Amino acid sequence: MTTITEFLVAEHRACDDGFAAAEDAAHAGDLARCRANFQQFLAAMEHHFQKEEAMLFPAFEQATGNAMGPTRVMRLEHQQMRETLAEMSGALAGGDLENFLGQAEALLILMQQHNIKEEQMLYPMCDRFLGGAVGSVIQALRDFPAGGSP
Amino acid sequence: MNSAGLSLEQAPPFSVPLRFFLTAPWFLVLAAALLAWRGPEVFASRWLPATLALTHLLTLGFMAQVMLGALLQMLPVVVGVVVPRPRLAAALIHIPLTLGALVLAVAFLNGSPAWFQGALGLLGLGFGTALIAVHLALWHAPVVSGTVIALRCALGALMVTVGLGLALGGFFGWGFSLPVVIVTHLHTAWGLVGWTTLLVAGVAYQVVPMFQITPPYPSAFVRGFAPLMAVLLVAWSVLTFGDWETAARLTGAALALGVGLFAMTTLYLLTQRRRKIGDPTLAYWRTSMASLLAGALLWLLTPWVPALAQAPQVEWLLGILLIFGFAVAVINGMLYKIVPFLAWFHLQAQLLGRAKVPTMKQLLPEVRIRRQFWAYLATLLLLLVAAVHPSVLTYPAALALGVTGIWLGVNLWAVGWTYRRILQDGLAIAPVRDNQVMRG
Ligand code: HEM
């Protein structure tokens, strides 16, 4: 049976690849390709954030009775990443690839620190605390509609 | 596993790790000055006072300095636990460690028991605080990942290293009676293989796959490597102490193989990176792992090849490869990620929406990193050749080491200055309301 950890780790890795593609295009100076890759990456990130914020975190909070703990910090970090993603969008809109790459450097670290916390602590705890409900939570995550259009 | 212990809080205040990072480079410069002062004679034997002083300027002043500072920074992220009273803990580690490293170097040089006693007091306090603070955090780790296991092993090894170091210092300071040569062998192995390699491994499990976007380390490796190495170190120590020569040699070979395996795995993963663009810290990782692999091979072969076993330079080459080639390189590279990121992160948190925050690449331009890397690489090669031909190359090597250290120091201080200037300007434009300041 799949675990929440496996399912969401796979999403993180897909996002990593989206990041690498956008960064590569920027480095090559290919503004059009960078814009296309970044749009895809941005949509994947936002979709993933929303799944967690609307589905996974509330389930965790309910199971543990704790809404002020780890999930609060995770939401805060999503917000930080959204801000940096917005800066990157702005840089791309202005065609400033140099600035885009500078922001990307920080985004990668923000993303990965956040991933470490989720993959190694929060997700395993979700699997543990949600017990029998894990299967239905994964199904719900799978069916979660993409909110923002790419 | 309980969720109550899990704190995914964010970074401690910037000053906590930064004070360590801004001090460390100057110990490279001090080491260079010592090398220039004592000249080629330093390479005559690893047991010379000047050599031991040089070793500890690097292992305590540079390596332990950054490694402890980085641990205080990283624990909340990789372990999910905050160190209590971080500013106080940082001061109680940083100040005695810095002074202790200096005093110990002087003690080696002048051989005075009083200086040894002073050094032991300072280092005992600094490391004692660090071990308590970090151990408390590691014990409360809500989830035991491979990294937590490796960090626990590394911290255990640091405890052994420091314990043996204090005992050795006691020999010089108070005339403790102990078998100095054997204890020094154990101290060296626990310091370089236990503390340094296992800590780098624990950090590598996280940062190599994530920042270079490579496949993960094999999960059996992540969970098994550090405990296995720790057990081998214990066995090797007992066998060495009991003078069971063949068995000790075989265990030593197993340790060297283990270290080599870690280096090869990391080099292999770096060939699989999906991040396309070059990253200046990548060169440091590659150099570090190549040095570690070369060191492991040399260590593996030496006992079995008479020509090597008798050459006094081999121990020097090994020391240079492991300390300067492996440890200093990986630490230097990591500093270039951590310092600009933290500066950006704390500026962003405090100034968001009030002032424009420069990007990491504006805070520390890549060209500066690349140029300093070439100075570093030249130093490594010069040191290796100087160990074999000291009369010609000691001074060029010392000069190169000085340049590398100053350059690293200037690059990091420049980030610190820019950080302060932007923060002050930003706050002057629009004062931050207290309740909006994040833990910055
Ligand atoms: C409290 C801290 C420490 C003290 C008081 C200390 C003290 C000493 C002393 C007195 C010796 C020389 C023994 C002799 O002459 O026979 C020595 C050797 C050595 N120490 Fe430390 N040490 C400390 C920490 C460390 C650490 C953290 C490392 C990390 C890697 C380290 C690495 C070494 C090495 C590699 C040697 C051998 C040098 C050589 O053979 O040339 N030491 N230490």
PDB file of N, CA, C and O and ligand atoms in Angstrom, chain B residues 45-48 51-52 55-56 58-60 63-64 97 104 108 116 119-120 122-124 127 158 161-172 180-181 183-185 187-193 195-196 315-316 319 323, ligand 1:
ATOM      1  N   SER B  45      58.416  16.526  10.827  1.00  0.00           N
ATOM      2  CA  SER B  45      57.737  15.444  11.546  1.00  0.00           C
ATOM      3  C   SER B  45      56.353  15.897  11.971  1.00  0.00           C
ATOM      4  O   SER B  45      56.142  17.075  12.281  1.00  0.00           O
ATOM      5  N   ARG B  46      55.422  14.943  12.031  1.00  0.00           N
ATOM      6  CA  ARG B  46      54.077  15.341  12.463  1.00  0.00           C
ATOM      7  C   ARG B  46      54.039  15.615  13.956  1.00  0.00           C
ATOM      8  O   ARG B  46      53.058  16.116  14.489  1.00  0.00           O
ATOM      9  N   TRP B  47      55.086  15.248  14.689  1.00  0.00           N
ATOM     10  CA  TRP B  47      55.052  15.391  16.136  1.00  0.00           C
ATOM     11  C   TRP B  47      55.650  16.705  16.618  1.00  0.00           C
ATOM     12  O   TRP B  47      55.719  16.957  17.820  1.00  0.00           O
ATOM     13  N   LEU B  48      56.110  17.544  15.692  1.00  0.00           N
ATOM     14  CA  LEU B  48      56.700  18.816  16.120  1.00  0.00           C
ATOM     15  C   LEU B  48      55.634  19.720  16.732  1.00  0.00           C
ATOM     16  O   LEU B  48      54.487  19.719  16.300  1.00  0.00           O
ATOM     17  N   THR B  51      53.800  21.768  14.252  1.00  0.00           N
ATOM     18  CA  THR B  51      52.854  20.989  13.453  1.00  0.00           C
ATOM     19  C   THR B  51      51.556  20.780  14.209  1.00  0.00           C
ATOM     20  O   THR B  51      50.454  20.912  13.659  1.00  0.00           O
ATOM     21  N   LEU B  52      51.697  20.448  15.497  1.00  0.00           N
ATOM     22  CA  LEU B  52      50.490  20.210  16.293  1.00  0.00           C
ATOM     23  C   LEU B  52      49.696  21.508  16.441  1.00  0.00           C
ATOM     24  O   LEU B  52      48.463  21.500  16.406  1.00  0.00           O
ATOM     25  N   THR B  55      47.916  21.965  13.166  1.00  0.00           N
ATOM     26  CA  THR B  55      46.780  21.038  13.061  1.00  0.00           C
ATOM     27  C   THR B  55      45.561  21.577  13.809  1.00  0.00           C
ATOM     28  O   THR B  55      44.448  21.563  13.298  1.00  0.00           O
ATOM     29  N   HIS B  56      45.788  22.061  15.027  1.00  0.00           N
ATOM     30  CA  HIS B  56      44.622  22.483  15.816  1.00  0.00           C
ATOM     31  C   HIS B  56      44.085  23.846  15.430  1.00  0.00           C
ATOM     32  O   HIS B  56      42.917  24.131  15.685  1.00  0.00           O
ATOM     33  N   LEU B  58      43.592  24.476  12.475  1.00  0.00           N
ATOM     34  CA  LEU B  58      42.643  24.037  11.450  1.00  0.00           C
ATOM     35  C   LEU B  58      41.484  23.230  12.039  1.00  0.00           C
ATOM     36  O   LEU B  58      40.324  23.493  11.745  1.00  0.00           O
ATOM     37  N   THR B  59      41.800  22.216  12.884  1.00  0.00           N
ATOM     38  CA  THR B  59      40.711  21.334  13.337  1.00  0.00           C
ATOM     39  C   THR B  59      39.792  22.007  14.355  1.00  0.00           C
ATOM     40  O   THR B  59      38.597  21.736  14.380  1.00  0.00           O
ATOM     41  N   LEU B  60      40.358  22.861  15.200  1.00  0.00           N
ATOM     42  CA  LEU B  60      39.502  23.536  16.185  1.00  0.00           C
ATOM     43  C   LEU B  60      39.055  24.899  15.681  1.00  0.00           C
ATOM     44  O   LEU B  60      37.871  25.215  15.680  1.00  0.00           O
ATOM     45  N   MET B  63      37.586  24.090  11.522  1.00  0.00           N
ATOM     46  CA  MET B  63      36.589  23.036  11.318  1.00  0.00           C
ATOM     47  C   MET B  63      35.533  22.974  12.423  1.00  0.00           C
ATOM     48  O   MET B  63      34.333  23.081  12.152  1.00  0.00           O
ATOM     49  N   ALA B  64      35.989  22.783  13.678  1.00  0.00           N
ATOM     50  CA  ALA B  64      35.000  22.646  14.757  1.00  0.00           C
ATOM     51  C   ALA B  64      34.161  23.920  14.859  1.00  0.00           C
ATOM     52  O   ALA B  64      32.956  23.876  15.113  1.00  0.00           O
ATOM     53  N   LEU B  97      35.719  28.471  22.604  1.00  0.00           N
ATOM     54  CA  LEU B  97      36.333  27.662  21.546  1.00  0.00           C
ATOM     55  C   LEU B  97      37.388  28.479  20.806  1.00  0.00           C
ATOM     56  O   LEU B  97      38.504  28.011  20.532  1.00  0.00           O
ATOM     57  N   LEU B 104      45.656  26.971  22.895  1.00  0.00           N
ATOM     58  CA  LEU B 104      46.255  25.649  22.688  1.00  0.00           C
ATOM     59  C   LEU B 104      47.415  25.746  21.692  1.00  0.00           C
ATOM     60  O   LEU B 104      48.468  25.118  21.879  1.00  0.00           O
ATOM     61  N   PHE B 108      51.238  24.634  22.524  1.00  0.00           N
ATOM     62  CA  PHE B 108      52.090  23.718  21.765  1.00  0.00           C
ATOM     63  C   PHE B 108      53.429  24.386  21.459  1.00  0.00           C
ATOM     64  O   PHE B 108      54.489  23.781  21.579  1.00  0.00           O
ATOM     65  N   PHE B 116      48.794  25.116  28.605  1.00  0.00           N
ATOM     66  CA  PHE B 116      47.972  23.925  28.362  1.00  0.00           C
ATOM     67  C   PHE B 116      46.772  23.900  29.306  1.00  0.00           C
ATOM     68  O   PHE B 116      45.647  23.604  28.904  1.00  0.00           O
ATOM     69  N   ALA B 119      44.223  26.322  28.107  1.00  0.00           N
ATOM     70  CA  ALA B 119      43.557  25.835  26.899  1.00  0.00           C
ATOM     71  C   ALA B 119      42.535  24.762  27.258  1.00  0.00           C
ATOM     72  O   ALA B 119      41.414  24.759  26.736  1.00  0.00           O
ATOM     73  N   LEU B 120      42.901  23.878  28.162  1.00  0.00           N
ATOM     74  CA  LEU B 120      41.988  22.792  28.505  1.00  0.00           C
ATOM     75  C   LEU B 120      40.726  23.329  29.171  1.00  0.00           C
ATOM     76  O   LEU B 120      39.623  22.848  28.917  1.00  0.00           O
ATOM     77  N   LEU B 122      39.333  26.298  28.730  1.00  0.00           N
ATOM     78  CA  LEU B 122      38.503  26.959  27.722  1.00  0.00           C
ATOM     79  C   LEU B 122      37.837  25.938  26.800  1.00  0.00           C
ATOM     80  O   LEU B 122      36.624  25.990  26.552  1.00  0.00           O
ATOM     81  N   LEU B 123      38.638  24.999  26.295  1.00  0.00           N
ATOM     82  CA  LEU B 123      38.075  24.029  25.352  1.00  0.00           C
ATOM     83  C   LEU B 123      37.077  23.107  26.051  1.00  0.00           C
ATOM     84  O   LEU B 123      36.055  22.729  25.466  1.00  0.00           O
ATOM     85  N   GLY B 124      37.372  22.782  27.307  1.00  0.00           N
ATOM     86  CA  GLY B 124      36.425  21.951  28.053  1.00  0.00           C
ATOM     87  C   GLY B 124      35.074  22.659  28.166  1.00  0.00           C
ATOM     88  O   GLY B 124      34.022  22.061  27.942  1.00  0.00           O
ATOM     89  N   PHE B 127      33.406  23.010  24.344  1.00  0.00           N
ATOM     90  CA  PHE B 127      32.883  21.737  23.842  1.00  0.00           C
ATOM     91  C   PHE B 127      31.834  21.151  24.793  1.00  0.00           C
ATOM     92  O   PHE B 127      30.874  20.521  24.354  1.00  0.00           O
ATOM     93  N   LEU B 158      32.771  13.010  18.674  1.00  0.00           N
ATOM     94  CA  LEU B 158      33.372  14.269  19.136  1.00  0.00           C
ATOM     95  C   LEU B 158      33.674  14.174  20.631  1.00  0.00           C
ATOM     96  O   LEU B 158      34.722  14.625  21.100  1.00  0.00           O
ATOM     97  N   THR B 161      36.787  12.196  20.975  1.00  0.00           N
ATOM     98  CA  THR B 161      37.927  12.988  20.514  1.00  0.00           C
ATOM     99  C   THR B 161      38.334  14.023  21.548  1.00  0.00           C
ATOM    100  O   THR B 161      39.516  14.167  21.887  1.00  0.00           O
ATOM    101  N   VAL B 162      37.337  14.761  22.032  1.00  0.00           N
ATOM    102  CA  VAL B 162      37.630  15.819  22.998  1.00  0.00           C
ATOM    103  C   VAL B 162      38.136  15.214  24.302  1.00  0.00           C
ATOM    104  O   VAL B 162      39.101  15.705  24.897  1.00  0.00           O
ATOM    105  N   GLY B 163      37.527  14.109  24.729  1.00  0.00           N
ATOM    106  CA  GLY B 163      37.990  13.441  25.953  1.00  0.00           C
ATOM    107  C   GLY B 163      39.455  13.052  25.833  1.00  0.00           C
ATOM    108  O   GLY B 163      40.268  13.340  26.723  1.00  0.00           O
ATOM    109  N   LEU B 164      39.795  12.425  24.709  1.00  0.00           N
ATOM    110  CA  LEU B 164      41.188  12.012  24.519  1.00  0.00           C
ATOM    111  C   LEU B 164      42.099  13.225  24.379  1.00  0.00           C
ATOM    112  O   LEU B 164      43.225  13.237  24.884  1.00  0.00           O
ATOM    113  N   GLY B 165      41.621  14.258  23.695  1.00  0.00           N
ATOM    114  CA  GLY B 165      42.410  15.484  23.536  1.00  0.00           C
ATOM    115  C   GLY B 165      42.690  16.113  24.887  1.00  0.00           C
ATOM    116  O   GLY B 165      43.815  16.545  25.175  1.00  0.00           O
ATOM    117  N   LEU B 166      41.654  16.150  25.753  1.00  0.00           N
ATOM    118  CA  LEU B 166      41.855  16.728  27.079  1.00  0.00           C
ATOM    119  C   LEU B 166      42.854  15.886  27.878  1.00  0.00           C
ATOM    120  O   LEU B 166      43.707  16.426  28.592  1.00  0.00           O
ATOM    121  N   ALA B 167      42.763  14.560  27.722  1.00  0.00           N
ATOM    122  CA  ALA B 167      43.716  13.698  28.432  1.00  0.00           C
ATOM    123  C   ALA B 167      45.138  13.968  27.942  1.00  0.00           C
ATOM    124  O   ALA B 167      46.076  14.088  28.745  1.00  0.00           O
ATOM    125  N   LEU B 168      45.297  14.098  26.620  1.00  0.00           N
ATOM    126  CA  LEU B 168      46.625  14.388  26.068  1.00  0.00           C
ATOM    127  C   LEU B 168      47.125  15.735  26.571  1.00  0.00           C
ATOM    128  O   LEU B 168      48.300  15.904  26.919  1.00  0.00           O
ATOM    129  N   GLY B 169      46.214  16.703  26.581  1.00  0.00           N
ATOM    130  CA  GLY B 169      46.586  18.012  27.098  1.00  0.00           C
ATOM    131  C   GLY B 169      46.977  17.914  28.559  1.00  0.00           C
ATOM    132  O   GLY B 169      47.892  18.598  29.020  1.00  0.00           O
ATOM    133  N   GLY B 170      46.273  17.056  29.292  1.00  0.00           N
ATOM    134  CA  GLY B 170      46.594  16.835  30.702  1.00  0.00           C
ATOM    135  C   GLY B 170      48.001  16.281  30.869  1.00  0.00           C
ATOM    136  O   GLY B 170      48.697  16.594  31.846  1.00  0.00           O
ATOM    137  N   PHE B 171      48.417  15.497  29.914  1.00  0.00           N
ATOM    138  CA  PHE B 171      49.786  14.971  29.922  1.00  0.00           C
ATOM    139  C   PHE B 171      50.788  16.125  29.905  1.00  0.00           C
ATOM    140  O   PHE B 171      51.772  16.138  30.647  1.00  0.00           O
ATOM    141  N   PHE B 172      50.488  17.129  29.045  1.00  0.00           N
ATOM    142  CA  PHE B 172      51.412  18.270  28.955  1.00  0.00           C
ATOM    143  C   PHE B 172      51.190  19.280  30.074  1.00  0.00           C
ATOM    144  O   PHE B 172      52.114  19.958  30.503  1.00  0.00           O
ATOM    145  N   VAL B 180      51.195   8.078  25.252  1.00  0.00           N
ATOM    146  CA  VAL B 180      50.856   9.225  24.411  1.00  0.00           C
ATOM    147  C   VAL B 180      50.681   8.862  22.938  1.00  0.00           C
ATOM    148  O   VAL B 180      49.729   9.318  22.288  1.00  0.00           O
ATOM    149  N   VAL B 181      51.572   8.005  22.423  1.00  0.00           N
ATOM    150  CA  VAL B 181      51.496   7.738  20.980  1.00  0.00           C
ATOM    151  C   VAL B 181      50.184   7.043  20.626  1.00  0.00           C
ATOM    152  O   VAL B 181      49.477   7.455  19.701  1.00  0.00           O
ATOM    153  N   VAL B 183      47.382   6.959  22.361  1.00  0.00           N
ATOM    154  CA  VAL B 183      46.225   7.831  22.601  1.00  0.00           C
ATOM    155  C   VAL B 183      46.108   8.872  21.486  1.00  0.00           C
ATOM    156  O   VAL B 183      45.008   9.194  21.036  1.00  0.00           O
ATOM    157  N   THR B 184      47.260   9.357  20.997  1.00  0.00           N
ATOM    158  CA  THR B 184      47.187  10.324  19.894  1.00  0.00           C
ATOM    159  C   THR B 184      46.608   9.677  18.637  1.00  0.00           C
ATOM    160  O   THR B 184      45.794  10.285  17.928  1.00  0.00           O
ATOM    161  N   HIS B 185      47.010   8.416  18.372  1.00  0.00           N
ATOM    162  CA  HIS B 185      46.428   7.718  17.215  1.00  0.00           C
ATOM    163  C   HIS B 185      44.909   7.628  17.343  1.00  0.00           C
ATOM    164  O   HIS B 185      44.171   7.895  16.399  1.00  0.00           O
ATOM    165  N   HIS B 187      42.929   9.486  19.198  1.00  0.00           N
ATOM    166  CA  HIS B 187      42.362  10.848  19.143  1.00  0.00           C
ATOM    167  C   HIS B 187      42.237  11.316  17.684  1.00  0.00           C
ATOM    168  O   HIS B 187      41.200  11.844  17.273  1.00  0.00           O
ATOM    169  N   THR B 188      43.284  11.072  16.903  1.00  0.00           N
ATOM    170  CA  THR B 188      43.272  11.485  15.500  1.00  0.00           C
ATOM    171  C   THR B 188      42.173  10.764  14.730  1.00  0.00           C
ATOM    172  O   THR B 188      41.415  11.381  13.967  1.00  0.00           O
ATOM    173  N   ALA B 189      42.087   9.438  14.928  1.00  0.00           N
ATOM    174  CA  ALA B 189      41.101   8.668  14.160  1.00  0.00           C
ATOM    175  C   ALA B 189      39.679   9.057  14.552  1.00  0.00           C
ATOM    176  O   ALA B 189      38.816   9.249  13.693  1.00  0.00           O
ATOM    177  N   TRP B 190      39.426   9.199  15.848  1.00  0.00           N
ATOM    178  CA  TRP B 190      38.076   9.591  16.264  1.00  0.00           C
ATOM    179  C   TRP B 190      37.739  10.993  15.773  1.00  0.00           C
ATOM    180  O   TRP B 190      36.598  11.284  15.423  1.00  0.00           O
ATOM    181  N   GLY B 191      38.749  11.865  15.725  1.00  0.00           N
ATOM    182  CA  GLY B 191      38.495  13.235  15.270  1.00  0.00           C
ATOM    183  C   GLY B 191      38.209  13.301  13.778  1.00  0.00           C
ATOM    184  O   GLY B 191      37.250  13.937  13.344  1.00  0.00           O
ATOM    185  N   LEU B 192      39.048  12.624  12.989  1.00  0.00           N
ATOM    186  CA  LEU B 192      38.899  12.784  11.540  1.00  0.00           C
ATOM    187  C   LEU B 192      37.863  11.824  10.959  1.00  0.00           C
ATOM    188  O   LEU B 192      37.054  12.207  10.108  1.00  0.00           O
ATOM    189  N   VAL B 193      37.867  10.564  11.417  1.00  0.00           N
ATOM    190  CA  VAL B 193      36.919   9.603  10.841  1.00  0.00           C
ATOM    191  C   VAL B 193      35.578   9.678  11.562  1.00  0.00           C
ATOM    192  O   VAL B 193      34.517   9.698  10.940  1.00  0.00           O
ATOM    193  N   TRP B 195      34.198  12.041  14.142  1.00  0.00           N
ATOM    194  CA  TRP B 195      33.528  13.351  14.193  1.00  0.00           C
ATOM    195  C   TRP B 195      33.376  13.954  12.798  1.00  0.00           C
ATOM    196  O   TRP B 195      32.266  14.197  12.337  1.00  0.00           O
ATOM    197  N   THR B 196      34.494  14.151  12.094  1.00  0.00           N
ATOM    198  CA  THR B 196      34.405  14.925  10.855  1.00  0.00           C
ATOM    199  C   THR B 196      33.669  14.163   9.747  1.00  0.00           C
ATOM    200  O   THR B 196      32.715  14.680   9.151  1.00  0.00           O
ATOM    201  N   GLU B 315      52.347  10.245   6.060  1.00  0.00           N
ATOM    202  CA  GLU B 315      51.451  10.746   7.097  1.00  0.00           C
ATOM    203  C   GLU B 315      51.062  12.192   6.825  1.00  0.00           C
ATOM    204  O   GLU B 315      49.935  12.607   7.086  1.00  0.00           O
ATOM    205  N   TRP B 316      51.994  12.948   6.301  1.00  0.00           N
ATOM    206  CA  TRP B 316      51.715  14.334   5.955  1.00  0.00           C
ATOM    207  C   TRP B 316      50.696  14.436   4.846  1.00  0.00           C
ATOM    208  O   TRP B 316      49.743  15.208   4.922  1.00  0.00           O
ATOM    209  N   GLY B 319      47.367  13.608   6.182  1.00  0.00           N
ATOM    210  CA  GLY B 319      46.820  14.706   6.978  1.00  0.00           C
ATOM    211  C   GLY B 319      46.316  15.844   6.096  1.00  0.00           C
ATOM    212  O   GLY B 319      45.233  16.389   6.320  1.00  0.00           O
ATOM    213  N   ILE B 323      42.439  16.732   6.176  1.00  0.00           N
ATOM    214  CA  ILE B 323      42.070  17.969   6.863  1.00  0.00           C
ATOM    215  C   ILE B 323      41.820  19.096   5.861  1.00  0.00           C
ATOM    216  O   ILE B 323      40.747  19.696   5.845  1.00  0.00           O
TER     217      ILE B 323
HETATM  218  C1  HEM C   1      39.619  19.734  23.444  1.00  0.00           C
HETATM  219  C2  HEM C   1      40.063  19.687  22.263  1.00  0.00           C
HETATM  220  C3  HEM C   1      41.417  19.092  21.859  1.00  0.00           C
HETATM  221  C4  HEM C   1      42.595  19.019  22.553  1.00  0.00           C
HETATM  222  C5  HEM C   1      42.900  19.535  23.952  1.00  0.00           C
HETATM  223  C6  HEM C   1      43.544  18.342  21.694  1.00  0.00           C
HETATM  224  C7  HEM C   1      44.845  18.038  22.050  1.00  0.00           C
HETATM  225  C8  HEM C   1      45.730  17.331  21.270  1.00  0.00           C
HETATM  226  C9  HEM C   1      47.078  17.019  21.642  1.00  0.00           C
HETATM  227  C10 HEM C   1      47.701  17.389  22.983  1.00  0.00           C
HETATM  228  C11 HEM C   1      47.661  16.351  20.617  1.00  0.00           C
HETATM  229  C12 HEM C   1      49.104  15.932  20.492  1.00  0.00           C
HETATM  230  C13 HEM C   1      49.455  14.661  21.124  1.00  0.00           C
HETATM  231  C14 HEM C   1      50.939  14.419  21.100  1.00  0.00           C
HETATM  232  O1  HEM C   1      51.763  15.324  20.940  1.00  0.00           O
HETATM  233  O2  HEM C   1      51.274  13.264  21.257  1.00  0.00           O
HETATM  234  C15 HEM C   1      46.661  16.233  19.562  1.00  0.00           C
HETATM  235  C16 HEM C   1      46.874  15.653  18.327  1.00  0.00           C
HETATM  236  C17 HEM C   1      45.949  15.700  17.284  1.00  0.00           C
HETATM  237  N1  HEM C   1      44.653  16.226  17.340  1.00  0.00           N
HETATM  238 FE1  HEM C   1      43.822  17.129  18.914  1.00  0.00          FE
HETATM  239  N2  HEM C   1      42.928  18.040  20.503  1.00  0.00           N
HETATM  240  C18 HEM C   1      41.630  18.486  20.570  1.00  0.00           C
HETATM  241  C19 HEM C   1      40.659  18.390  19.594  1.00  0.00           C
HETATM  242  C20 HEM C   1      40.866  17.878  18.339  1.00  0.00           C
HETATM  243  C21 HEM C   1      39.861  17.787  17.333  1.00  0.00           C
HETATM  244  C22 HEM C   1      38.380  18.212  17.486  1.00  0.00           C
HETATM  245  C23 HEM C   1      40.439  17.262  16.249  1.00  0.00           C
HETATM  246  C24 HEM C   1      39.628  17.056  14.986  1.00  0.00           C
HETATM  247  C25 HEM C   1      39.808  16.447  13.990  1.00  0.00           C
HETATM  248  C26 HEM C   1      41.841  16.995  16.557  1.00  0.00           C
HETATM  249  C27 HEM C   1      42.799  16.457  15.717  1.00  0.00           C
HETATM  250  C28 HEM C   1      44.081  16.080  16.092  1.00  0.00           C
HETATM  251  C29 HEM C   1      45.020  15.460  15.188  1.00  0.00           C
HETATM  252  C30 HEM C   1      44.758  15.137  13.708  1.00  0.00           C
HETATM  253  C31 HEM C   1      46.189  15.223  15.939  1.00  0.00           C
HETATM  254  C32 HEM C   1      47.459  14.582  15.455  1.00  0.00           C
HETATM  255  C33 HEM C   1      48.386  15.585  14.909  1.00  0.00           C
HETATM  256  C34 HEM C   1      49.612  14.940  14.386  1.00  0.00           C
HETATM  257  O3  HEM C   1      49.783  13.751  14.523  1.00  0.00           O
HETATM  258  O4  HEM C   1      50.426  15.671  13.803  1.00  0.00           O
HETATM  259  N3  HEM C   1      42.064  17.400  17.842  1.00  0.00           N
HETATM  260  N4  HEM C   1      45.497  16.856  19.992  1.00  0.00           N
END
